[in-house]
Amino acid sequence: MMENIASRCLNVHLIQSNFPITEESCSRMKCYFFVCLFLGMEKLIVCVDKRPNALCRLICFPWAGGGTSLLAQWGKLLSNSIEVFCIRYPGRETRLNEPFAKDMTSMVNEITSVLLKELQEKPFAFFGHSFGSYLSFAVALHLKEKYGLEPVHLFVSGAHAPNSEAILPYKTISVADTNDEVFIDYLQTVGGTPSELLHNEDIRKHLLLTFKGDFKVLQTFSFEKAEMDIPFSCDITCFNGGDEKPYDLQGWQELTSGDTSFYELPGGHFYLLEPSNEIFLAKHITRCIENAGL
């Protein structure tokens, strides 16, 4: 399948470029095409436990300012029937020298273009936390509208429903005009970042840049349920920490004809960092995916 895609793209490229189509030119361009795809996967995806024979993939989307260190490790917690991919956002880790994404659409397009082959070859599910919930929803919506692809299950965590008015205040915050200490206070309040890191000037500066870069992307996210019919048929499961201010979750029920479930776990916004909650999530996600009739 991969070779067929490469051949079709190559032929179109060569014809549009008025480039002579020879066996040698096709061979060279095919090598270039595969290298580009490989590099795209390598920079975007972290998979610590490769399972080529898995029946399904779980694609994980981290929170604003977050990296892949936690969610990528879920590959060791879930059953052997599931392979875990974690999305690495630009501006961090091995993508540190890249600029942050300019908007939600550019992130959706990058993720879709790099992962499309993998998503077409076997069933997949999405898990997103906080900012990652909105990004995973936007990617799922794009895949459904453009390619007719849909996750077997959508797991969202620590986020309002995308059709909720509770998201609107995020859009009114001027990141440029907001004092850095406001963001620092927020990061300390929600947790998830060791205090010693926030007291290190260089690390704090990078964390702020990364968080603000992702927050600006979130401000470009928009979705209005009235624009379309019920978009999904898959089940949706919502998780959140019981110590947090309640999220508006009921809107998720309007976005699928499948079942919608809600789970409140002990802890705050980063409840999923607690080992007992992480074990619960791993077991529950595994059970949901395996019961999806793969």
Coordinates of N, CA, C and O in Angstrom, one line a residue, residues 57-209:
R57 N -4.3 1.0 17.5 CA -3.3 2.0 18.1 C -4.1 3.0 18.9 O -5.2 3.4 18.5
L58 N -3.5 3.4 20.0 CA -4.0 4.5 20.8 C -3.1 5.7 20.6 O -1.9 5.6 20.8
I59 N -3.6 6.8 20.0 CA -2.9 8.0 19.8 C -3.1 8.9 20.9 O -4.2 9.3 21.2
C60 N -2.0 9.3 21.6 CA -2.1 10.2 22.8 C -1.7 11.6 22.5 O -0.7 11.9 21.8
F61 N -2.5 12.6 23.0 CA -2.3 14.0 22.7 C -2.0 14.7 24.1 O -2.9 14.8 24.9
P62 N -0.8 15.2 24.4 CA -0.5 15.8 25.7 C -1.2 17.1 25.9 O -1.8 17.7 25.0
W63 N -1.0 17.7 27.1 CA -1.6 18.9 27.5 C -0.7 20.1 27.0 O 0.4 19.9 26.5
A64 N -1.2 21.3 27.2 CA -0.5 22.5 26.8 C 0.8 22.6 27.6 O 0.8 22.5 28.8
G65 N 1.9 22.8 26.8 CA 3.2 22.9 27.5 C 3.8 21.6 27.8 O 5.0 21.5 28.3
G66 N 3.1 20.5 27.5 CA 3.6 19.2 27.8 C 4.4 18.5 26.8 O 4.4 18.9 25.6
G67 N 5.1 17.5 27.2 CA 5.9 16.7 26.3 C 5.3 15.2 26.2 O 4.2 15.0 26.6
T68 N 6.2 14.3 25.8 CA 5.7 12.9 25.6 C 6.1 12.0 26.7 O 5.8 10.8 26.6
S69 N 6.8 12.5 27.7 CA 7.4 11.6 28.7 C 6.4 10.7 29.4 O 6.7 9.5 29.7
L70 N 5.3 11.2 29.7 CA 4.3 10.4 30.5 C 3.5 9.5 29.6 O 3.5 8.2 29.7
L71 N 2.8 10.1 28.6 CA 1.8 9.3 27.8 C 2.5 8.3 26.9 O 1.9 7.2 26.6
A72 N 3.7 8.6 26.5 CA 4.4 7.6 25.6 C 4.6 6.3 26.4 O 4.7 5.2 25.8
Q73 N 4.8 6.4 27.7 CA 5.1 5.2 28.6 C 3.9 4.3 28.7 O 4.0 3.2 29.2
W74 N 2.7 4.8 28.3 CA 1.5 4.0 28.5 C 1.6 2.7 27.6 O 0.9 1.8 27.8
G75 N 2.5 2.8 26.6 CA 2.7 1.6 25.8 C 3.1 0.4 26.6 O 2.9 -0.8 26.2
K76 N 3.7 0.6 27.8 CA 4.1 -0.5 28.6 C 3.0 -0.9 29.6 O 3.1 -2.0 30.2
L77 N 1.9 -0.1 29.7 CA 0.9 -0.4 30.6 C -0.3 -1.1 30.0 O -1.0 -1.9 30.6
L78 N -0.6 -0.8 28.7 CA -1.7 -1.3 28.0 C -1.4 -2.7 27.5 O -0.3 -3.2 27.5
S79 N -2.5 -3.5 27.2 CA -2.3 -4.9 26.7 C -1.5 -4.9 25.4 O -1.4 -3.9 24.7
N80 N -1.0 -6.1 25.1 CA -0.2 -6.3 23.9 C -1.1 -6.1 22.6 O -0.5 -6.0 21.5
S81 N -2.4 -6.0 22.7 CA -3.2 -5.8 21.5 C -3.3 -4.4 21.1 O -3.8 -4.0 20.1
I82 N -2.6 -3.5 21.9 CA -2.7 -2.0 21.6 C -1.3 -1.5 21.5 O -0.4 -1.7 22.4
E83 N -1.0 -0.7 20.5 CA 0.2 0.0 20.3 C 0.0 1.5 20.6 O -1.0 2.0 20.1
V84 N 0.9 2.1 21.4 CA 0.6 3.5 21.8 C 1.6 4.4 21.0 O 2.8 4.2 21.0
F85 N 1.0 5.4 20.4 CA 1.7 6.5 19.8 C 1.5 7.8 20.6 O 0.3 8.0 21.0
C86 N 2.5 8.6 20.9 CA 2.3 9.9 21.5 C 2.7 11.0 20.6 O 3.8 10.9 20.0
I87 N 1.9 12.0 20.4 CA 2.2 13.1 19.6 C 3.2 14.1 20.2 O 3.0 14.5 21.4
R88 N 4.3 14.4 19.5 CA 5.2 15.4 20.0 C 4.9 16.7 19.2 O 5.1 16.8 18.0
Y89 N 4.6 17.7 20.0 CA 4.2 19.0 19.4 C 5.5 19.8 19.1 O 6.6 19.5 19.7
P90 N 5.5 20.7 18.1 CA 6.6 21.5 17.8 C 7.1 22.4 19.0 O 6.3 22.8 19.8
G91 N 8.4 22.7 19.0 CA 8.9 23.7 20.0 C 9.4 23.0 21.3 O 9.6 23.7 22.2
R92 N 9.5 21.7 21.3 CA 10.0 21.0 22.5 C 10.7 19.7 22.1 O 10.6 19.2 21.0
E93 N 11.4 19.1 23.1 CA 12.1 17.9 22.9 C 13.0 17.9 21.7 O 13.7 18.8 21.5
T94 N 12.9 16.9 20.8 CA 13.7 16.9 19.6 C 13.2 17.9 18.6 O 13.9 18.1 17.5
R95 N 12.1 18.6 18.8 CA 11.6 19.6 17.9 C 11.8 21.0 18.6 O 11.1 22.0 18.2
L96 N 12.8 21.1 19.5 CA 13.0 22.3 20.2 C 13.3 23.5 19.3 O 12.9 24.6 19.6
N97 N 14.0 23.3 18.2 CA 14.4 24.4 17.4 C 13.3 24.8 16.4 O 13.5 25.7 15.6
E98 N 12.2 24.1 16.4 CA 11.1 24.4 15.5 C 10.2 25.5 16.1 O 10.1 25.6 17.3
P99 N 9.6 26.4 15.3 CA 8.7 27.4 15.9 C 7.4 26.6 16.4 O 7.1 25.6 15.9
F100 N 6.8 27.3 17.3 CA 5.5 26.7 17.8 C 4.5 26.8 16.7 O 4.6 27.6 15.8
A101 N 3.5 25.9 16.7 CA 2.4 25.9 15.7 C 1.7 27.3 15.7 O 1.5 27.9 16.8
K102 N 1.3 27.7 14.6 CA 0.6 29.0 14.5 C -0.9 28.9 14.8 O -1.5 29.9 15.3
D103 N -1.5 27.8 14.6 CA -2.9 27.6 14.9 C -3.3 26.2 14.9 O -2.5 25.3 14.6
M104 N -4.5 25.9 15.3 CA -5.0 24.5 15.4 C -5.1 23.8 14.1 O -4.7 22.6 14.0
T105 N -5.4 24.6 13.1 CA -5.5 23.9 11.7 C -4.2 23.4 11.3 O -4.1 22.3 10.7
S106 N -3.1 24.1 11.5 CA -1.8 23.7 11.0 C -1.4 22.4 11.8 O -0.7 21.5 11.2
M107 N -1.7 22.3 13.1 CA -1.4 21.1 13.9 C -2.2 19.9 13.4 O -1.7 18.8 13.2
V108 N -3.5 20.2 13.1 CA -4.3 19.1 12.6 C -3.8 18.6 11.3 O -3.7 17.4 11.0
N109 N -3.4 19.5 10.4 CA -3.0 19.1 9.1 C -1.7 18.3 9.1 O -1.5 17.3 8.4
E110 N -0.7 18.7 10.0 CA 0.5 18.0 10.1 C 0.3 16.6 10.7 O 0.8 15.6 10.1
I111 N -0.5 16.5 11.7 CA -0.7 15.2 12.3 C -1.4 14.3 11.4 O -1.1 13.1 11.2
T112 N -2.4 14.8 10.7 CA -3.2 14.0 9.7 C -2.3 13.5 8.6 O -2.3 12.3 8.2
S113 N -1.5 14.4 8.0 CA -0.7 14.0 6.9 C 0.4 13.0 7.2 O 0.7 12.1 6.4
V114 N 0.9 13.1 8.4 CA 2.0 12.1 8.8 C 1.4 10.8 9.2 O 2.0 9.7 8.9
L115 N 0.2 10.8 9.9 CA -0.3 9.6 10.4 C -1.4 8.9 9.5 O -1.8 7.8 9.9
L116 N -1.7 9.5 8.4 CA -2.8 8.9 7.6 C -2.7 7.5 7.3 O -3.6 6.7 7.4
K117 N -1.5 7.1 6.8 CA -1.3 5.7 6.4 C -1.6 4.8 7.6 O -2.2 3.7 7.5
E118 N -1.0 5.1 8.8 CA -1.2 4.3 9.9 C -2.7 4.2 10.4 O -3.1 3.2 10.8
L119 N -3.4 5.3 10.2 CA -4.8 5.3 10.6 C -5.6 4.6 9.7 O -6.7 4.1 10.0
Q120 N -5.2 4.5 8.4 CA -6.0 3.7 7.4 C -5.8 2.2 7.5 O -6.6 1.4 7.1
E121 N -4.6 1.8 8.1 CA -4.3 0.4 8.0 C -4.9 -0.5 9.2 O -5.0 -1.7 9.0
K122 N -5.2 0.2 10.3 CA -5.8 -0.6 11.4 C -6.6 0.4 12.3 O -6.4 1.6 12.3
P123 N -7.5 -0.2 13.1 CA -8.3 0.7 14.0 C -7.5 1.5 14.9 O -6.4 1.1 15.3
F124 N -8.0 2.6 15.4 CA -7.3 3.5 16.3 C -8.2 4.2 17.2 O -9.5 4.3 17.0
A125 N -7.7 4.6 18.4 CA -8.4 5.4 19.4 C -7.6 6.6 19.7 O -6.4 6.6 19.5
F126 N -8.3 7.6 20.3 CA -7.6 8.8 20.7 C -7.7 9.0 22.2 O -8.8 8.8 22.7
F127 N -6.6 9.5 22.8 CA -6.7 10.0 24.2 C -6.1 11.4 24.3 O -4.9 11.6 23.8
G128 N -6.8 12.3 24.8 CA -6.2 13.7 24.9 C -6.5 14.2 26.3 O -7.6 14.0 26.9
H129 N -5.5 15.0 26.9 CA -5.7 15.6 28.2 C -5.6 17.1 28.0 O -4.7 17.6 27.4
S130 N -6.7 17.8 28.5 CA -6.7 19.3 28.5 C -6.6 19.8 27.1 O -7.5 19.4 26.3
F131 N -5.6 20.6 26.8 CA -5.4 21.0 25.4 C -5.4 19.9 24.4 O -6.0 20.0 23.3
G132 N -4.9 18.7 24.8 CA -4.8 17.6 23.9 C -6.2 17.0 23.6 O -6.4 16.4 22.6
S133 N -7.2 17.3 24.5 CA -8.6 16.8 24.2 C -9.1 17.6 23.0 O -9.8 17.0 22.2
Y134 N -8.9 18.9 23.0 CA -9.4 19.7 21.9 C -8.7 19.4 20.6 O -9.3 19.3 19.5
L135 N -7.4 19.2 20.7 CA -6.6 18.8 19.5 C -7.0 17.5 19.0 O -7.2 17.3 17.7
S136 N -7.2 16.5 19.8 CA -7.6 15.1 19.4 C -9.0 15.2 18.7 O -9.3 14.5 17.7
F137 N -9.9 16.0 19.3 CA -11.2 16.2 18.7 C -11.1 16.8 17.3 O -11.8 16.3 16.4
A138 N -10.3 17.8 17.2 CA -10.2 18.5 15.9 C -9.6 17.6 14.9 O -10.0 17.6 13.7
V139 N -8.6 16.7 15.3 CA -8.0 15.8 14.3 C -9.1 14.7 13.9 O -9.2 14.4 12.8
A140 N -9.8 14.2 14.9 CA -10.9 13.2 14.6 C -11.9 13.8 13.7 O -12.4 13.1 12.8
L141 N -12.3 15.1 13.9 CA -13.3 15.7 13.1 C -12.8 15.8 11.6 O -13.5 15.6 10.7
H142 N -11.6 16.2 11.5 CA -11.0 16.4 10.2 C -10.9 15.0 9.4 O -11.2 14.9 8.2
L143 N -10.5 14.0 10.2 CA -10.4 12.7 9.6 C -11.8 12.2 9.1 O -11.9 11.5 8.1
K144 N -12.8 12.4 9.9 CA -14.1 12.0 9.5 C -14.7 12.7 8.3 O -15.2 12.1 7.4
E145 N -14.5 14.1 8.3 CA -15.0 14.9 7.2 C -14.3 14.6 5.9 O -14.9 14.6 4.9
K146 N -13.0 14.5 6.0 CA -12.2 14.4 4.7 C -11.9 13.0 4.3 O -11.9 12.7 3.0
Y147 N -11.8 12.0 5.2 CA -11.4 10.7 4.8 C -12.4 9.6 5.2 O -12.2 8.4 4.9
G148 N -13.4 10.0 5.9 CA -14.4 9.0 6.4 C -13.8 8.1 7.5 O -14.4 7.0 7.7
L149 N -12.8 8.5 8.1 CA -12.2 7.7 9.2 C -12.6 8.2 10.6 O -12.9 9.4 10.7
E150 N -12.8 7.2 11.5 CA -13.3 7.6 12.8 C -12.6 6.7 13.8 O -12.4 5.5 13.6
P151 N -12.2 7.3 15.0 CA -11.7 6.4 16.0 C -12.7 5.4 16.6 O -13.9 5.7 16.5
V152 N -12.2 4.3 17.1 CA -13.1 3.3 17.6 C -13.6 3.8 19.0 O -14.6 3.4 19.5
H153 N -12.8 4.7 19.6 CA -13.2 5.3 20.9 C -12.4 6.6 21.1 O -11.3 6.7 20.7
L154 N -13.1 7.6 21.6 CA -12.5 8.9 21.9 C -12.5 9.1 23.4 O -13.5 9.1 24.1
F155 N -11.2 9.2 24.0 CA -11.1 9.4 25.4 C -10.6 10.8 25.6 O -9.6 11.3 25.1
V156 N -11.4 11.6 26.4 CA -11.0 13.0 26.6 C -10.9 13.2 28.1 O -11.6 12.6 28.9
S157 N -10.0 14.2 28.5 CA -9.7 14.3 29.9 C -9.4 15.8 30.2 O -8.7 16.5 29.5
G158 N -10.0 16.2 31.3 CA -9.7 17.6 31.8 C -10.0 18.7 30.9 O -9.2 19.6 30.7
A159 N -11.2 18.6 30.2 CA -11.5 19.6 29.2 C -13.1 19.8 29.1 O -13.8 18.8 29.3
H160 N -13.5 21.0 28.8 CA -14.9 21.2 28.5 C -15.3 20.5 27.2 O -14.4 20.2 26.3
A161 N -16.5 20.3 27.0 CA -17.0 19.8 25.6 C -16.7 20.9 24.6 O -16.8 22.1 24.9
P162 N -16.3 20.5 23.4 CA -15.8 21.6 22.4 C -17.0 22.5 22.0 O -16.7 23.5 21.4
N163 N -18.2 22.1 22.2 CA -19.4 22.9 21.8 C -19.9 23.7 23.0 O -21.0 24.2 23.0
S164 N -19.1 23.8 24.1 CA -19.5 24.4 25.3 C -19.1 25.9 25.3 O -18.0 26.3 24.8
E165 N -20.0 26.8 25.8 CA -19.7 28.2 25.9 C -18.6 28.4 27.0 O -18.0 29.5 27.0
A166 N -18.3 27.4 27.8 CA -17.2 27.6 28.8 C -15.9 27.8 28.2 O -14.9 28.2 28.9
I167 N -15.7 27.4 26.9 CA -14.4 27.6 26.3 C -14.2 29.1 25.9 O -13.0 29.5 25.8
L168 N -15.2 29.8 25.7 CA -15.1 31.2 25.1 C -14.2 32.1 25.9 O -13.5 32.9 25.3
P169 N -14.2 32.1 27.3 CA -13.3 32.9 28.0 C -11.8 32.8 27.6 O -11.0 33.7 27.8
Y170 N -11.4 31.5 27.2 CA -10.0 31.3 26.8 C -9.6 32.2 25.7 O -8.5 32.7 25.6
K171 N -10.6 32.5 24.8 CA -10.3 33.3 23.6 C -10.1 34.8 23.9 O -9.5 35.5 23.1
T172 N -10.5 35.3 25.1 CA -10.5 36.7 25.4 C -9.2 37.1 26.1 O -8.9 38.3 26.3
I173 N -8.4 36.1 26.5 CA -7.2 36.4 27.2 C -6.1 36.8 26.2 O -5.8 36.2 25.2
S174 N -5.5 38.0 26.5 CA -4.4 38.5 25.6 C -3.1 37.9 26.2 O -2.6 38.4 27.2
V175 N -2.5 36.9 25.5 CA -1.3 36.3 26.0 C -0.2 37.3 26.1 O 0.6 37.4 27.0
A176 N -0.1 38.2 25.1 CA 1.0 39.2 25.0 C 1.0 40.2 26.2 O 2.0 40.6 26.7
D177 N -0.3 40.5 26.6 CA -0.5 41.5 27.6 C -0.5 41.0 29.0 O -0.6 41.7 30.0
T178 N -0.5 39.6 29.2 CA -0.7 39.0 30.5 C 0.7 38.8 31.1 O 1.6 38.2 30.4
N179 N 0.9 39.2 32.3 CA 2.2 39.1 33.0 C 2.5 37.6 33.2 O 1.7 36.8 33.4
D180 N 3.8 37.3 33.0 CA 4.3 35.9 33.1 C 3.9 35.3 34.5 O 3.7 34.1 34.5
E181 N 3.9 36.1 35.5 CA 3.6 35.6 36.8 C 2.2 35.0 36.9 O 1.9 34.1 37.7
V182 N 1.3 35.5 36.1 CA -0.1 35.0 36.0 C -0.1 33.6 35.5 O -0.7 32.7 36.1
F183 N 0.7 33.3 34.5 CA 0.9 32.0 33.9 C 1.6 31.1 34.9 O 1.2 29.9 35.1
I184 N 2.6 31.6 35.6 CA 3.3 30.8 36.6 C 2.4 30.4 37.7 O 2.4 29.2 38.2
D185 N 1.6 31.3 38.2 CA 0.6 31.0 39.3 C -0.3 29.9 38.8 O -0.7 29.0 39.6
Y186 N -0.7 30.0 37.6 CA -1.7 29.0 37.0 C -1.0 27.6 37.0 O -1.6 26.6 37.4
L187 N 0.2 27.6 36.5 CA 1.0 26.3 36.4 C 1.2 25.7 37.8 O 1.1 24.5 38.0
Q188 N 1.4 26.6 38.8 CA 1.6 26.1 40.1 C 0.3 25.6 40.7 O 0.3 24.6 41.5
T189 N -0.8 26.2 40.4 CA -2.1 25.9 40.9 C -2.6 24.5 40.4 O -3.1 23.7 41.1
V190 N -2.5 24.3 39.1 CA -3.0 23.1 38.5 C -2.0 21.9 38.7 O -2.4 20.8 38.6
G191 N -0.8 22.2 39.0 CA 0.2 21.1 39.3 C 0.7 20.6 38.0 O 0.6 21.1 36.9
G192 N 1.4 19.4 38.1 CA 1.9 18.8 36.9 C 3.3 19.1 36.6 O 4.0 18.5 35.9
T193 N 3.8 20.2 37.3 CA 5.2 20.7 37.1 C 5.9 20.8 38.4 O 5.4 21.5 39.3
P194 N 6.9 20.0 38.7 CA 7.7 20.1 40.0 C 8.1 21.5 40.3 O 8.6 22.2 39.4
S195 N 7.9 21.9 41.5 CA 8.2 23.3 41.9 C 9.6 23.7 41.7 O 9.9 24.8 41.3
E196 N 10.5 22.7 41.8 CA 11.9 23.0 41.6 C 12.2 23.4 40.2 O 13.1 24.2 39.9
L197 N 11.5 22.9 39.2 CA 11.6 23.3 37.8 C 11.2 24.7 37.6 O 11.8 25.5 36.9
L198 N 10.1 25.1 38.3 CA 9.6 26.5 38.1 C 10.5 27.5 38.8 O 10.4 28.7 38.5
H199 N 11.3 27.1 39.7 CA 12.2 28.0 40.4 C 13.6 28.1 39.6 O 14.4 28.9 40.0
N200 N 13.8 27.3 38.6 CA 15.0 27.4 37.8 C 14.6 28.3 36.6 O 13.7 28.1 35.8
E201 N 15.4 29.4 36.5 CA 15.1 30.5 35.6 C 15.0 30.0 34.2 O 14.1 30.4 33.4
D202 N 16.0 29.3 33.7 CA 16.0 28.8 32.3 C 14.9 27.9 32.0 O 14.2 28.0 31.0
I203 N 14.7 26.9 32.9 CA 13.6 26.0 32.7 C 12.2 26.7 32.8 O 11.3 26.4 31.9
R204 N 12.1 27.6 33.7 CA 10.8 28.3 33.8 C 10.5 29.1 32.6 O 9.4 29.2 32.1
K205 N 11.6 29.8 32.0 CA 11.4 30.5 30.8 C 10.9 29.7 29.6 O 10.0 30.0 28.9
H206 N 11.5 28.5 29.5 CA 11.2 27.6 28.4 C 9.7 27.0 28.6 O 8.9 27.0 27.7
L207 N 9.4 26.7 29.9 CA 8.0 26.2 30.2 C 7.0 27.3 29.8 O 5.9 27.0 29.3
L208 N 7.3 28.5 30.2 CA 6.4 29.6 29.8 C 6.2 29.8 28.3 O 5.1 29.9 27.8
L209 N 7.3 29.8 27.6 CA 7.2 29.9 26.2 C 6.4 28.8 25.5 O 5.6 29.0 24.7

